[in-house]
mmCIF file with all atom_site columns, C-alpha atoms in Angstrom:
data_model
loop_
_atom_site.group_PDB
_atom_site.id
_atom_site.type_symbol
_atom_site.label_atom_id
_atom_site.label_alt_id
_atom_site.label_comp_id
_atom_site.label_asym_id
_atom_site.label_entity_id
_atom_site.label_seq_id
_atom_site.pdbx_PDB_ins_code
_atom_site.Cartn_x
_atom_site.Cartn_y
_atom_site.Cartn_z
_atom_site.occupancy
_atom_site.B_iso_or_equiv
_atom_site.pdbx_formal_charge
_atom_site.auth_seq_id
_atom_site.auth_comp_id
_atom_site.auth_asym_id
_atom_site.auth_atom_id
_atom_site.pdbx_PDB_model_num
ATOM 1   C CA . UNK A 1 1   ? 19.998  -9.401  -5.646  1.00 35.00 ? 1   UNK A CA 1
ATOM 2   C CA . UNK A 1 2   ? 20.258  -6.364  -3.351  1.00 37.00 ? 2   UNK A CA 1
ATOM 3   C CA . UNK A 1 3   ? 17.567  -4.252  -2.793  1.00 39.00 ? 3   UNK A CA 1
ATOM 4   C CA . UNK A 1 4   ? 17.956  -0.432  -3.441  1.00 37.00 ? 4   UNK A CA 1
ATOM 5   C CA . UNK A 1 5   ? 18.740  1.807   -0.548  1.00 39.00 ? 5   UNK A CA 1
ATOM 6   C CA . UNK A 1 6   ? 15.656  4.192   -0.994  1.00 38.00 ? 6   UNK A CA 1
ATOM 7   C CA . UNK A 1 7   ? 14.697  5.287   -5.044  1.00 38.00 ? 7   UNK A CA 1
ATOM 8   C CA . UNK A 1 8   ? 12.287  7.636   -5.749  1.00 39.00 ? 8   UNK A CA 1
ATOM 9   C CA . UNK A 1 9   ? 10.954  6.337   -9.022  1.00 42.00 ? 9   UNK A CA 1
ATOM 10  C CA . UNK A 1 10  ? 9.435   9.477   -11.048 1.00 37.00 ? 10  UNK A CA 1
ATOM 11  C CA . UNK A 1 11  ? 6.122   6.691   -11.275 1.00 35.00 ? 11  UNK A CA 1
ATOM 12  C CA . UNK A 1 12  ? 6.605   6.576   -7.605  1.00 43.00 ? 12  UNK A CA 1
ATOM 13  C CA . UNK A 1 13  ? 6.583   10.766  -6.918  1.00 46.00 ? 13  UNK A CA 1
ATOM 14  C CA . UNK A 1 14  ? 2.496   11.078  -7.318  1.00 45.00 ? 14  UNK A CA 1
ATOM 15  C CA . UNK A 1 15  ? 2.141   8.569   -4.172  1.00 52.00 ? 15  UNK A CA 1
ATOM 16  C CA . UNK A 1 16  ? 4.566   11.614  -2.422  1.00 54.00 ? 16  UNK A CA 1
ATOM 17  C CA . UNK A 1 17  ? 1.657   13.063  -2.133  1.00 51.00 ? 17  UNK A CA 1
ATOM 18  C CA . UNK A 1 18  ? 0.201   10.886  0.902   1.00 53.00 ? 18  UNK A CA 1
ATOM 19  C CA . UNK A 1 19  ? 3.424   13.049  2.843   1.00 47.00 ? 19  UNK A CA 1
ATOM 20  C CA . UNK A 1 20  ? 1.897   16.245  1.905   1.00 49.00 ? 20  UNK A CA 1
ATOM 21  C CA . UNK A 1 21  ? -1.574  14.943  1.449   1.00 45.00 ? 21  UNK A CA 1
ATOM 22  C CA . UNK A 1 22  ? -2.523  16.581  -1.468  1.00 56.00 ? 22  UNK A CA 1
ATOM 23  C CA . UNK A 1 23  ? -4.578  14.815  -3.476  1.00 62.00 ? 23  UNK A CA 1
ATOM 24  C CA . UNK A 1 24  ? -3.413  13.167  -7.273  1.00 77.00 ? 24  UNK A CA 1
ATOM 25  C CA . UNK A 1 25  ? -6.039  13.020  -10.419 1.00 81.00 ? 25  UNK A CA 1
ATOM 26  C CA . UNK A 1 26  ? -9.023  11.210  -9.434  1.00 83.00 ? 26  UNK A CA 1
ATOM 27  C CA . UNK A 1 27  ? -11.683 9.696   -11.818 1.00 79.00 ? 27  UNK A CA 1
ATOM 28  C CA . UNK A 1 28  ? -14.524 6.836   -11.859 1.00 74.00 ? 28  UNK A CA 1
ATOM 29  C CA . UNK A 1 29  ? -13.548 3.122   -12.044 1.00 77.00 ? 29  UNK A CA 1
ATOM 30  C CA . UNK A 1 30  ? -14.943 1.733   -14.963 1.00 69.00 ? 30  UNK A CA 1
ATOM 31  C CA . UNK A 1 31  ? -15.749 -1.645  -13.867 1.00 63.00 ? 31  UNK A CA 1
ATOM 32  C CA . UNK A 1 32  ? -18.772 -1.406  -12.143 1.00 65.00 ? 32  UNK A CA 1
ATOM 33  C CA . UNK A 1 33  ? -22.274 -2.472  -13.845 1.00 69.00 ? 33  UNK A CA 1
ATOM 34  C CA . UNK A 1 34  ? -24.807 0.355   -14.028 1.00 72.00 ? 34  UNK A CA 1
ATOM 35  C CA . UNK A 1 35  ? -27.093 -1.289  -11.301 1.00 72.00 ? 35  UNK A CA 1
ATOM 36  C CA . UNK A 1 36  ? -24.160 -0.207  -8.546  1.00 71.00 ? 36  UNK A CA 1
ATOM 37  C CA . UNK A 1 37  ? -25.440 3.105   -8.954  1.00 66.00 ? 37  UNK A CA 1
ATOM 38  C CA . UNK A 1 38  ? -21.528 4.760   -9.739  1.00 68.00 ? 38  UNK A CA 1
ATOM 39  C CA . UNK A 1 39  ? -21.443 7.749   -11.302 1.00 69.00 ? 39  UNK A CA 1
ATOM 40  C CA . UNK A 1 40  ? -19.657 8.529   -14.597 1.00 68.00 ? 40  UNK A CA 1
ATOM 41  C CA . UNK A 1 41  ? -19.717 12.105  -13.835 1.00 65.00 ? 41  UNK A CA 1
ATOM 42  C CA . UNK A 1 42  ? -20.368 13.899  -11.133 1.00 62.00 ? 42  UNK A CA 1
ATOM 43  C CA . UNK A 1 43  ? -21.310 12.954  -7.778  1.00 72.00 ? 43  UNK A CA 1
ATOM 44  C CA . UNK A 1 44  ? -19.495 11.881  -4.499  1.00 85.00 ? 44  UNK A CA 1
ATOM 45  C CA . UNK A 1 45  ? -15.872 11.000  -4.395  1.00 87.00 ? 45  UNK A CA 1
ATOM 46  C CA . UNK A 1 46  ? -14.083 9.537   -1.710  1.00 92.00 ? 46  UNK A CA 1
ATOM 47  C CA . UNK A 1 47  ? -10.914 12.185  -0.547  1.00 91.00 ? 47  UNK A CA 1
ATOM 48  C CA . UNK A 1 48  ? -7.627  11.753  -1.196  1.00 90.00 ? 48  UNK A CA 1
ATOM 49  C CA . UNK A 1 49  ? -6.906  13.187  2.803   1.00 90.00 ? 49  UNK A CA 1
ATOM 50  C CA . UNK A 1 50  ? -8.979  9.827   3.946   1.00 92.00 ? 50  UNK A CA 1
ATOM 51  C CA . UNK A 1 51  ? -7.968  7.516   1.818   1.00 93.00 ? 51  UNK A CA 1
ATOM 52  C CA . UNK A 1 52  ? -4.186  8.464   3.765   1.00 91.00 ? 52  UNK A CA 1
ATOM 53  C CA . UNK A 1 53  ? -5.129  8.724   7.292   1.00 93.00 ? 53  UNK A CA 1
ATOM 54  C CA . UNK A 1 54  ? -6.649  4.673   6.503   1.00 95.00 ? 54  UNK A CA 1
ATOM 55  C CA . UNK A 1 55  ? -3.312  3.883   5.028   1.00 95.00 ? 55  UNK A CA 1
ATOM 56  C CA . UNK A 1 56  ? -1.551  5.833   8.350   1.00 94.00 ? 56  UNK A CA 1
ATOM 57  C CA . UNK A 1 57  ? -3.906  4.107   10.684  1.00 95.00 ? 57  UNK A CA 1
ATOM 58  C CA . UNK A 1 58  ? -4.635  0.510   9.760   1.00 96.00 ? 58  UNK A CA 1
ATOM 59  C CA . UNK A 1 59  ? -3.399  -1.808  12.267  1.00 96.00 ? 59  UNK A CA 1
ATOM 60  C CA . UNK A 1 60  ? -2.596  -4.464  9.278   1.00 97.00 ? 60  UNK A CA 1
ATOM 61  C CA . UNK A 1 61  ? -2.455  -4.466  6.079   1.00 98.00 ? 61  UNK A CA 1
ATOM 62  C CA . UNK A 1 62  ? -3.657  -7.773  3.862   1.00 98.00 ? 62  UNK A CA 1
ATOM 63  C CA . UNK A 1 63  ? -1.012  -8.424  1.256   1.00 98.00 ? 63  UNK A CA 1
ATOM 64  C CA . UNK A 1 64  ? -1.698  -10.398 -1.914  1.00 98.00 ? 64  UNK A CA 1
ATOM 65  C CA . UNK A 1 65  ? 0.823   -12.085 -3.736  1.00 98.00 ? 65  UNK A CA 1
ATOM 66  C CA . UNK A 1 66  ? 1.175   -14.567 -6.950  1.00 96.00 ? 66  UNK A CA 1
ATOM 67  C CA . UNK A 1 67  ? 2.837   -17.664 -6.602  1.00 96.00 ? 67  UNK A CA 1
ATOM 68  C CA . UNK A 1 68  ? 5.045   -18.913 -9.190  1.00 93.00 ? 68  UNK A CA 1
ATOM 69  C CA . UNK A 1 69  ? 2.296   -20.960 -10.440 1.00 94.00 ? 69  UNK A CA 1
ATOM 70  C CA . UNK A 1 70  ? 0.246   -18.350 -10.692 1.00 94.00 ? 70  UNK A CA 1
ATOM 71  C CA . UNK A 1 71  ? -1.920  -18.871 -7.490  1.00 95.00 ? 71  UNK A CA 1
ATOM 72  C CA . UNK A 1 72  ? -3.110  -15.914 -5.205  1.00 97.00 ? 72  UNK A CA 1
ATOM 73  C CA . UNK A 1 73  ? -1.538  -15.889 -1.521  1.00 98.00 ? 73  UNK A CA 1
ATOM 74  C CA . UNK A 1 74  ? -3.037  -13.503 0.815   1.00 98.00 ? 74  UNK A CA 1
ATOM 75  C CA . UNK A 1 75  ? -1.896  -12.731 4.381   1.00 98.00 ? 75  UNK A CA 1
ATOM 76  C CA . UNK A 1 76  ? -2.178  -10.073 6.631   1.00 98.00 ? 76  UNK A CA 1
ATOM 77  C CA . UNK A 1 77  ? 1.021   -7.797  7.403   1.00 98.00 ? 77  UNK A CA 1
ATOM 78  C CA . UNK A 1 78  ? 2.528   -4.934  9.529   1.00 98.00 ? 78  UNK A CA 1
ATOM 79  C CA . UNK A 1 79  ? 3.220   -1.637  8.060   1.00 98.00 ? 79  UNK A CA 1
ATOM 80  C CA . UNK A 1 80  ? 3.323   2.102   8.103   1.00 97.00 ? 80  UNK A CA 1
ATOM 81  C CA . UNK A 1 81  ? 3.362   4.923   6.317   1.00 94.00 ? 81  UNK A CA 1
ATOM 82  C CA . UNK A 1 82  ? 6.906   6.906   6.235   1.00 93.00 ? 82  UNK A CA 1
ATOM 83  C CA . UNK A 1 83  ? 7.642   10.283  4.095   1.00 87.00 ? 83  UNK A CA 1
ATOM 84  C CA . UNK A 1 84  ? 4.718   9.444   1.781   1.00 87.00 ? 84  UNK A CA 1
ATOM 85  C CA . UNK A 1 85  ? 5.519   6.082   1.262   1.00 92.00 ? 85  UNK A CA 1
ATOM 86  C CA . UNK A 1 86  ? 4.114   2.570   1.965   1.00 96.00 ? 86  UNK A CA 1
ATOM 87  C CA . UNK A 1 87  ? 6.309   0.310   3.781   1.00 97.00 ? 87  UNK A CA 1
ATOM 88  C CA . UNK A 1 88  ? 5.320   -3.303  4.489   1.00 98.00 ? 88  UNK A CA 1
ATOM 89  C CA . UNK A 1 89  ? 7.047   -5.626  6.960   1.00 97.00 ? 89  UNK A CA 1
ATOM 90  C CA . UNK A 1 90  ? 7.536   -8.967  5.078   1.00 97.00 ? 90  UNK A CA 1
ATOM 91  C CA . UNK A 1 91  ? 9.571   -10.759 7.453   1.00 94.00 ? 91  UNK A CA 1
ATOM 92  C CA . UNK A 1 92  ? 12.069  -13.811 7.199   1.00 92.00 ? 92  UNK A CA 1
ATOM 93  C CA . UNK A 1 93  ? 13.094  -14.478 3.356   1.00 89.00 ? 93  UNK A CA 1
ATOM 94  C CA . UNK A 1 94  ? 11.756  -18.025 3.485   1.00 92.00 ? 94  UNK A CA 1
ATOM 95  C CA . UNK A 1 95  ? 8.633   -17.189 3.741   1.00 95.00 ? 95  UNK A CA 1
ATOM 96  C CA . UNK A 1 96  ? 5.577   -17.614 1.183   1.00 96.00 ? 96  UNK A CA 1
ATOM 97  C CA . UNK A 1 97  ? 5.153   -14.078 0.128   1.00 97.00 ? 97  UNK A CA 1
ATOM 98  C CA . UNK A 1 98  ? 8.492   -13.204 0.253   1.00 97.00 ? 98  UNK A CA 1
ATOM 99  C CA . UNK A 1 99  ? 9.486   -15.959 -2.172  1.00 97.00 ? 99  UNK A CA 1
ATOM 100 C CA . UNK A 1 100 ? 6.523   -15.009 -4.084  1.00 98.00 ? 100 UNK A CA 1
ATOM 101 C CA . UNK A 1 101 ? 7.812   -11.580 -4.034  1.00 98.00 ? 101 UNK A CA 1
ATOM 102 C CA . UNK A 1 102 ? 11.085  -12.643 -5.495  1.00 96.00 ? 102 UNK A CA 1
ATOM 103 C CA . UNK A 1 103 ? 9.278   -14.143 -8.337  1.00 96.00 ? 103 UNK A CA 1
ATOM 104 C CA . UNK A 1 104 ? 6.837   -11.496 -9.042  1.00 97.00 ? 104 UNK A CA 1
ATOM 105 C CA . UNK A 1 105 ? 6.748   -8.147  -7.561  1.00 97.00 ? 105 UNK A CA 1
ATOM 106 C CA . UNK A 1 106 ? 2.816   -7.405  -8.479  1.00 97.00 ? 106 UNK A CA 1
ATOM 107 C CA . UNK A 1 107 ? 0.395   -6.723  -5.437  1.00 98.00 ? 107 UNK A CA 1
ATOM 108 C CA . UNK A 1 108 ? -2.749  -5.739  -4.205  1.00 98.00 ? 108 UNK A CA 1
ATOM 109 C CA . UNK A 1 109 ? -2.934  -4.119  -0.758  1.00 98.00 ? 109 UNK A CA 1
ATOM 110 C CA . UNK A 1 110 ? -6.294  -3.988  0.952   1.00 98.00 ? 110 UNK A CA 1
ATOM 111 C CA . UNK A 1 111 ? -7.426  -2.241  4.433   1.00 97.00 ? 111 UNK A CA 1
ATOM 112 C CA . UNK A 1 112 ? -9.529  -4.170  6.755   1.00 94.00 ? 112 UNK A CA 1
ATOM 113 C CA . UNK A 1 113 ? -13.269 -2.705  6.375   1.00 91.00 ? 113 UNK A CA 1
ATOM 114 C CA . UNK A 1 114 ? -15.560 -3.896  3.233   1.00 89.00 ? 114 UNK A CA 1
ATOM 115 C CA . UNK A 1 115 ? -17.862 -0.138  4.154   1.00 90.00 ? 115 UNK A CA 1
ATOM 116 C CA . UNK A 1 116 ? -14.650 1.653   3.914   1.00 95.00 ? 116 UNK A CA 1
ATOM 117 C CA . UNK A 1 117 ? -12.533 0.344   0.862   1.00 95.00 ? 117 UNK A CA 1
ATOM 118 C CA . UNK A 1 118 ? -8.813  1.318   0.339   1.00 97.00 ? 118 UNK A CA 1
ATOM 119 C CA . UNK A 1 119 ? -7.282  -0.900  -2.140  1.00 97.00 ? 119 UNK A CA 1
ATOM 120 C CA . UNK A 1 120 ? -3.761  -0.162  -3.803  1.00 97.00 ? 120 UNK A CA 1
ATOM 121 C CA . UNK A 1 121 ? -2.820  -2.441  -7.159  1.00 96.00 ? 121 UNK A CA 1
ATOM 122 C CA . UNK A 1 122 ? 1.305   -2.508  -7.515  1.00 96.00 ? 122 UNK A CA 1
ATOM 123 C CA . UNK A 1 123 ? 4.716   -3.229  -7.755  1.00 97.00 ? 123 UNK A CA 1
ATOM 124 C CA . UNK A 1 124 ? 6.556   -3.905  -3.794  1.00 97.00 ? 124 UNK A CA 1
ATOM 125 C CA . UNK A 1 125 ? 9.955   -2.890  -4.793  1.00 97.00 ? 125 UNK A CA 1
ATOM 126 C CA . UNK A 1 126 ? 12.540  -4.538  -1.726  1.00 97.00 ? 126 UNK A CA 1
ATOM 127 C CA . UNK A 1 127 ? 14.329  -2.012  0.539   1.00 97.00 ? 127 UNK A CA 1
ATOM 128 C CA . UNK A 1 128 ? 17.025  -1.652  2.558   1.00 96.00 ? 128 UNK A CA 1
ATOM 129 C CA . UNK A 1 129 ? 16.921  1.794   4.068   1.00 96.00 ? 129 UNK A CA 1
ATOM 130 C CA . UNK A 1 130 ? 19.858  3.915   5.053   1.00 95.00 ? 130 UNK A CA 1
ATOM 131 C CA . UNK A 1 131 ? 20.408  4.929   8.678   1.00 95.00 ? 131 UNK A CA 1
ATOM 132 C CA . UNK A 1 132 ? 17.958  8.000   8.397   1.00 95.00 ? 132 UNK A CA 1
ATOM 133 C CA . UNK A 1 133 ? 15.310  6.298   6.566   1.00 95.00 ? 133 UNK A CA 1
ATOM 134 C CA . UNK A 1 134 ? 15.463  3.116   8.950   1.00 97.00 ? 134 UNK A CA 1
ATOM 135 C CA . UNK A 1 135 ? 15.479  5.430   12.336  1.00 97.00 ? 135 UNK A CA 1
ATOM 136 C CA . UNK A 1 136 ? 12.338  6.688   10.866  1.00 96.00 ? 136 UNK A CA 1
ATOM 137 C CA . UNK A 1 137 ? 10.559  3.452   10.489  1.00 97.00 ? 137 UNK A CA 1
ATOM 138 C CA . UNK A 1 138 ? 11.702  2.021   13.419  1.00 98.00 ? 138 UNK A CA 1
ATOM 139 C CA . UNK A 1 139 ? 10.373  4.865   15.188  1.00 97.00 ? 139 UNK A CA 1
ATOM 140 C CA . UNK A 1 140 ? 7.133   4.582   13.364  1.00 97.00 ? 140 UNK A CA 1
ATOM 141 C CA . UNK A 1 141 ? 7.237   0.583   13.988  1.00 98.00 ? 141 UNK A CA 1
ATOM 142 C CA . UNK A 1 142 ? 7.466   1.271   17.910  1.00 97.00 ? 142 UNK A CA 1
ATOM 143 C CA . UNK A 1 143 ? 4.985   3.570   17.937  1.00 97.00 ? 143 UNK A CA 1
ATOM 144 C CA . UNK A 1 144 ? 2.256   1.528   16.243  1.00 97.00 ? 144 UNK A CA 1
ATOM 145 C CA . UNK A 1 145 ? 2.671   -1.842  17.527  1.00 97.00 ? 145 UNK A CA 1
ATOM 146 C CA . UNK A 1 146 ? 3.584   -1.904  21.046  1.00 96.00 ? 146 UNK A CA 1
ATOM 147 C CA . UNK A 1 147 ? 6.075   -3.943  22.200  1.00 97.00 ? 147 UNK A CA 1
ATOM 148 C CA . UNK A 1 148 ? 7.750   -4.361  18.589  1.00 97.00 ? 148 UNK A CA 1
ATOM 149 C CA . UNK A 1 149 ? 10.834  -2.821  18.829  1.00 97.00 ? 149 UNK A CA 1
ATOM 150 C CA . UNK A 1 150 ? 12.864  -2.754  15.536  1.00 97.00 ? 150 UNK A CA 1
ATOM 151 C CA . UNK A 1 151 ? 16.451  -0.636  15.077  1.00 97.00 ? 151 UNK A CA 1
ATOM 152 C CA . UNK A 1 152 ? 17.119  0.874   11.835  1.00 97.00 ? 152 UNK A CA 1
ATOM 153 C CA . UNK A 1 153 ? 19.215  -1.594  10.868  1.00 97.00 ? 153 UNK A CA 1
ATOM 154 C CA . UNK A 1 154 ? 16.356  -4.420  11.817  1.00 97.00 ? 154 UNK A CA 1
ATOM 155 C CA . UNK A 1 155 ? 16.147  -4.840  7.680   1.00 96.00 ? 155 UNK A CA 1
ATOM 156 C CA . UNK A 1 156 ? 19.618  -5.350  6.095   1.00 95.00 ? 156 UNK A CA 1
ATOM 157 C CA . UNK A 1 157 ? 19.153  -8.723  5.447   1.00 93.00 ? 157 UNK A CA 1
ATOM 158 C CA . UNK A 1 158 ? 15.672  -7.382  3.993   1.00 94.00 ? 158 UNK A CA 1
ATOM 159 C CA . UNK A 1 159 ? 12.395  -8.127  5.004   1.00 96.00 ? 159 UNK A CA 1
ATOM 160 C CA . UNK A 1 160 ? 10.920  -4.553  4.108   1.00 98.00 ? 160 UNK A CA 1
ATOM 161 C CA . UNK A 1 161 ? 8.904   -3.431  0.751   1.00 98.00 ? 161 UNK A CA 1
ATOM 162 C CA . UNK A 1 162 ? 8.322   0.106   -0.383  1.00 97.00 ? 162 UNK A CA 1
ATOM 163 C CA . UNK A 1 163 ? 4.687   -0.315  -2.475  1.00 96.00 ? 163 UNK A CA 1
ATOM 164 C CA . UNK A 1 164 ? 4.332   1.691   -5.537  1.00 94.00 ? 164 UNK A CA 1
ATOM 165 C CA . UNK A 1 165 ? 0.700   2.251   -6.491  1.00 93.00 ? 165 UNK A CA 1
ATOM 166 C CA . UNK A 1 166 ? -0.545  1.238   -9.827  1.00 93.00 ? 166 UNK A CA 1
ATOM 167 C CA . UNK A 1 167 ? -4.188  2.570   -8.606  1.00 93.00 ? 167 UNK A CA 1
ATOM 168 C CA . UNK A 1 168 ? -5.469  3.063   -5.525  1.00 95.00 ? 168 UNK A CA 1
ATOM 169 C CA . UNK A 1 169 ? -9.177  2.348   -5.366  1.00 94.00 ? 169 UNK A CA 1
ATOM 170 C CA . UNK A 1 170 ? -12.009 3.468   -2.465  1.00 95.00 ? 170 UNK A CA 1
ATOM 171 C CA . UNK A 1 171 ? -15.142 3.604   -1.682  1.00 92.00 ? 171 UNK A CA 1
ATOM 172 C CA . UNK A 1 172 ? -17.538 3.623   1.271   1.00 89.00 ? 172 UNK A CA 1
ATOM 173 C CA . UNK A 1 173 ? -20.940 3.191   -0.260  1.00 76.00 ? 173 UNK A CA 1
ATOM 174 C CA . UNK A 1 174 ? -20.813 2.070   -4.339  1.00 70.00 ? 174 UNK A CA 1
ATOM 175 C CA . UNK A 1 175 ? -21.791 5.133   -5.535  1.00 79.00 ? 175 UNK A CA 1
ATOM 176 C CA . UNK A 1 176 ? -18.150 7.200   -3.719  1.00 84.00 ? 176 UNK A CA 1
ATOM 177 C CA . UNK A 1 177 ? -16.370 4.518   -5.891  1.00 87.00 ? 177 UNK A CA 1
ATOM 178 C CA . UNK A 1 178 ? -13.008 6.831   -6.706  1.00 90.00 ? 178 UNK A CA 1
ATOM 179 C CA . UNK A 1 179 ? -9.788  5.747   -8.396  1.00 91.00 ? 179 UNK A CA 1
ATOM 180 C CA . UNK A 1 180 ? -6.616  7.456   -8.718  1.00 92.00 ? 180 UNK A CA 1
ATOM 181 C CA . UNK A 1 181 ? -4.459  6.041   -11.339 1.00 90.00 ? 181 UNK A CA 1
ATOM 182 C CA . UNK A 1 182 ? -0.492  6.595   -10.891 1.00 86.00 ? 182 UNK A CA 1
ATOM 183 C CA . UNK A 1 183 ? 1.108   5.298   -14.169 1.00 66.00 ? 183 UNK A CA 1
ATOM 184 C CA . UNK A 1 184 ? -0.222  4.829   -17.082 1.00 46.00 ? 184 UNK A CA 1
#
């Protein structure tokens, strides 16, 4: 199966926003017990402007996957964040996640930090950019890790995901617990 050169899902055009870093809907996440002190109205949320520069700065990203029996994998990637969207470095096809990925495309996405939460819940769709697109994260690539020096065509046999946000949860103390919901 060949991954798509670089779709902009219309579920996919909210997380734009990271380029232009305007912020989408944000509400309360419901889970919480009442002890945890979150709001349902009201209150502090966590914004949308520093919820991107953690997604722009984070050294690595931890990437959780399902196997095909249904078991969690989690491992710690490279990634960056390109014209508003998410790109994760996956590597050689052969490996867990990327089989897992093959299987089932759900993921969570966590930031290091457990006093300053960014959590996205998605779909990785595979990419294989075109020449402008790859320049672009190659030059981002270089930049962040020194040393790593990938050409735009570094992905053609794949080895890339674009993440599409379900939700993107954060918080820094319990009671700044914000969600932004993407589809519904």
């Amino acid at each position: 199966m060949s991954a798509p050169e670089h779709p902009e899902p219309a579920a996919f055009a909210a997380f734009a926003a990271f380029a232009a870093h305007t912020a989408p809907t944000r509400d309360r996440p419901t889970s919480p017990p009442d002890s945890y002190g979150v709001p349902q109205q009201g209150g502090t949320f966590v914004r949308w402007d520093h919820v991107v520069q953690r997604l722009a700065a984070a050294p690595a990203y931890w990437l959780a996957t399902v196997t095909p029996r249904g078991l969690p994998h989690v491992v710690p990637i490279w990634g960056v964040l390109v014209a508003g969207s998410l790109y994760l470095e996956t590597g050689a096809p052969d490996t867990v996640k990327n089989r897992n990925l093959a299987a089932n495309p759900s993921v969570a996405v966590h930031l290091d930090g457990s006093d300053d939460v960014v959590l996205i819940r998605g779909v990785a769709v595979p990419v294989v950019p075109g020449l402008g697109v790859g320049e672009q994260l190659a030059a981002a690539f270089r930049s962040k890790y020194p040393g790593y020096e990938p050409e735009a065509t570094s992905w053609a046999q794949g080895g890339l995901y674009r993440v599409d946000p379900v939700t993107v949860l954060a918080w820094g103390q319990m009671p700044t617990a914000t969600r932004w919901r993407f589809r519904s």
